[in-house]
mmCIF file of C-alpha atoms in Angstrom:
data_model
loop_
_atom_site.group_PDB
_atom_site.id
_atom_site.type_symbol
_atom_site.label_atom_id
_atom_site.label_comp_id
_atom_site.label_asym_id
_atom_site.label_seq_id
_atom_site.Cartn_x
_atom_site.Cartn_y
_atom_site.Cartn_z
ATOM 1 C CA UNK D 1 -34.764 -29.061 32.179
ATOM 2 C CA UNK D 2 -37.864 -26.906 31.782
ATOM 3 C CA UNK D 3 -38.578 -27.606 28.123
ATOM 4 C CA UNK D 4 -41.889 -28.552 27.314
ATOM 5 C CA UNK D 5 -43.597 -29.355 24.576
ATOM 6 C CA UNK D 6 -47.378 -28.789 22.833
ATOM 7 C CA UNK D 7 -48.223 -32.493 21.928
ATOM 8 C CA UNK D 8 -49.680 -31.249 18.228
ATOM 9 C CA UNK D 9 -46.252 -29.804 17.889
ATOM 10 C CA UNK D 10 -44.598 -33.424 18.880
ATOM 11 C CA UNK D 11 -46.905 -35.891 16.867
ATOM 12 C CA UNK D 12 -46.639 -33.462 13.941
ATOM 13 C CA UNK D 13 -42.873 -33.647 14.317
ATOM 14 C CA UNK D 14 -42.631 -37.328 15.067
ATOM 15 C CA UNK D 15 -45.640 -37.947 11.570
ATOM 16 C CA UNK D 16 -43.365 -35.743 9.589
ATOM 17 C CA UNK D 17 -40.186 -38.347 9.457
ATOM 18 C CA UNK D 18 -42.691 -41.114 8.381
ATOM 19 C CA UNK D 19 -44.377 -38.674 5.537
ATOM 20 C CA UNK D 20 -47.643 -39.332 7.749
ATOM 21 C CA UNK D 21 -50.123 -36.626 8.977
ATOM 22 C CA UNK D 22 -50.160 -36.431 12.679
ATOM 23 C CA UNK D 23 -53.705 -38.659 12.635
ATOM 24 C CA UNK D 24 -51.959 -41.602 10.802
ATOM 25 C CA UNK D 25 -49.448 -41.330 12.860
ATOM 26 C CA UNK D 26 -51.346 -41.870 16.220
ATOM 27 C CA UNK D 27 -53.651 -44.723 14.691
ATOM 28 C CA UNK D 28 -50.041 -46.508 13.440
ATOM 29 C CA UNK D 29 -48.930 -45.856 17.214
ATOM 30 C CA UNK D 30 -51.847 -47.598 18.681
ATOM 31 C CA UNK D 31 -51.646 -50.756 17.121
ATOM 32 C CA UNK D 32 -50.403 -53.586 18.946
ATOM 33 C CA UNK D 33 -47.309 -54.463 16.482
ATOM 34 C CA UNK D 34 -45.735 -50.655 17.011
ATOM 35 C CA UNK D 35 -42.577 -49.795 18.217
ATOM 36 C CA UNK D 36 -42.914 -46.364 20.086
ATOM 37 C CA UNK D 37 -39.684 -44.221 20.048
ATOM 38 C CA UNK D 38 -38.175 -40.523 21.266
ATOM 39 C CA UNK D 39 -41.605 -38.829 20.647
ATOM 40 C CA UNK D 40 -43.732 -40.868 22.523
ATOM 41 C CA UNK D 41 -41.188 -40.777 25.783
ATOM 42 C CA UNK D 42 -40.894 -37.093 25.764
ATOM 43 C CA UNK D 43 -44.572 -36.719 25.356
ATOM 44 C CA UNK D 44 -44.441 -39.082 28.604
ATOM 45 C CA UNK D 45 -41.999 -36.976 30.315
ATOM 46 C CA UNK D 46 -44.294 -34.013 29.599
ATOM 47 C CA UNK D 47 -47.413 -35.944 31.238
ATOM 48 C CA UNK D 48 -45.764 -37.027 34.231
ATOM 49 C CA UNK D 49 -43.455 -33.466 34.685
ATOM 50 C CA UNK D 50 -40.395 -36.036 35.678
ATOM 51 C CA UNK D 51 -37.390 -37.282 33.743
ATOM 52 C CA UNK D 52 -37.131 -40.813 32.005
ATOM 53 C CA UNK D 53 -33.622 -41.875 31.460
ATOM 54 C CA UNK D 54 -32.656 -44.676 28.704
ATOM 55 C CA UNK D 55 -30.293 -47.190 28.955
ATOM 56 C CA UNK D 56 -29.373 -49.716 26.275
ATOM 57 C CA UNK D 57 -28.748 -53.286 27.119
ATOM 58 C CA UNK D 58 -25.394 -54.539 25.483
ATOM 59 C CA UNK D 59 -23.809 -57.940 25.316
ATOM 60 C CA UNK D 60 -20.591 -58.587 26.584
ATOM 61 C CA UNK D 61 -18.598 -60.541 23.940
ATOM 62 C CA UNK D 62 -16.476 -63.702 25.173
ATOM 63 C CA UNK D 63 -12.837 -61.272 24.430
ATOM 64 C CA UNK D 64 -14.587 -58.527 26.634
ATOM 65 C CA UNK D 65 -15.412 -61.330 29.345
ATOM 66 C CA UNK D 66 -11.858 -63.162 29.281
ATOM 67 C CA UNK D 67 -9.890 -59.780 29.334
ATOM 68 C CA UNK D 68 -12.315 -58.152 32.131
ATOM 69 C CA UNK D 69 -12.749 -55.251 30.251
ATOM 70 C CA UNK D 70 -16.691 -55.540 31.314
ATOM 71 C CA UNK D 71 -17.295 -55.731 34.836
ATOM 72 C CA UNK D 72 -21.690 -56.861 34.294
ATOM 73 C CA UNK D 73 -21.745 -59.204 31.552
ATOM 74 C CA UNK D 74 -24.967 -57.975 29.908
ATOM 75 C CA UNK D 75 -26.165 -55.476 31.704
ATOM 76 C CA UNK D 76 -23.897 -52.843 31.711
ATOM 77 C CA UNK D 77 -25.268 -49.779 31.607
#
């Protein structure tokens, strides 16, 4: 859609759920041993005005694979 977002608005948002100001926040983001999450892709949506969809990798379990229930064993999407 056309929803944007001010990026003080989104780190404050994102630093809020960790009890962290918005500062913290962005030094605890740049370290090397930091999982980025929701926050940080919509703030990359924003940047690059496009879309970024998710998927999620799961595993197909060996009932799944002898039934054919799952057509792409591990990466359906």
């Amino acid at each position: 859609g056309n929803e944007y977002l001010h990026a003080r608005d989104l780190v404050n948002a994102a630093a809020t759920q960790y009890k962290l100001t918005g500062e913290k926040y962005c030094n605890l983001m740049k370290r090397e041993s930091y999982w980025s999450g929701g926050p940080e892709i919509v703030a990359l949506c924003n940047v690059l005005k496009r879309p970024i969809h998710m998927y999620e990798l799961t595993a197909v379990t060996n009932a799944e694979a002898d039934d054919g229930s799952k057509s792409h064993s591990g990466s359906q999407f």
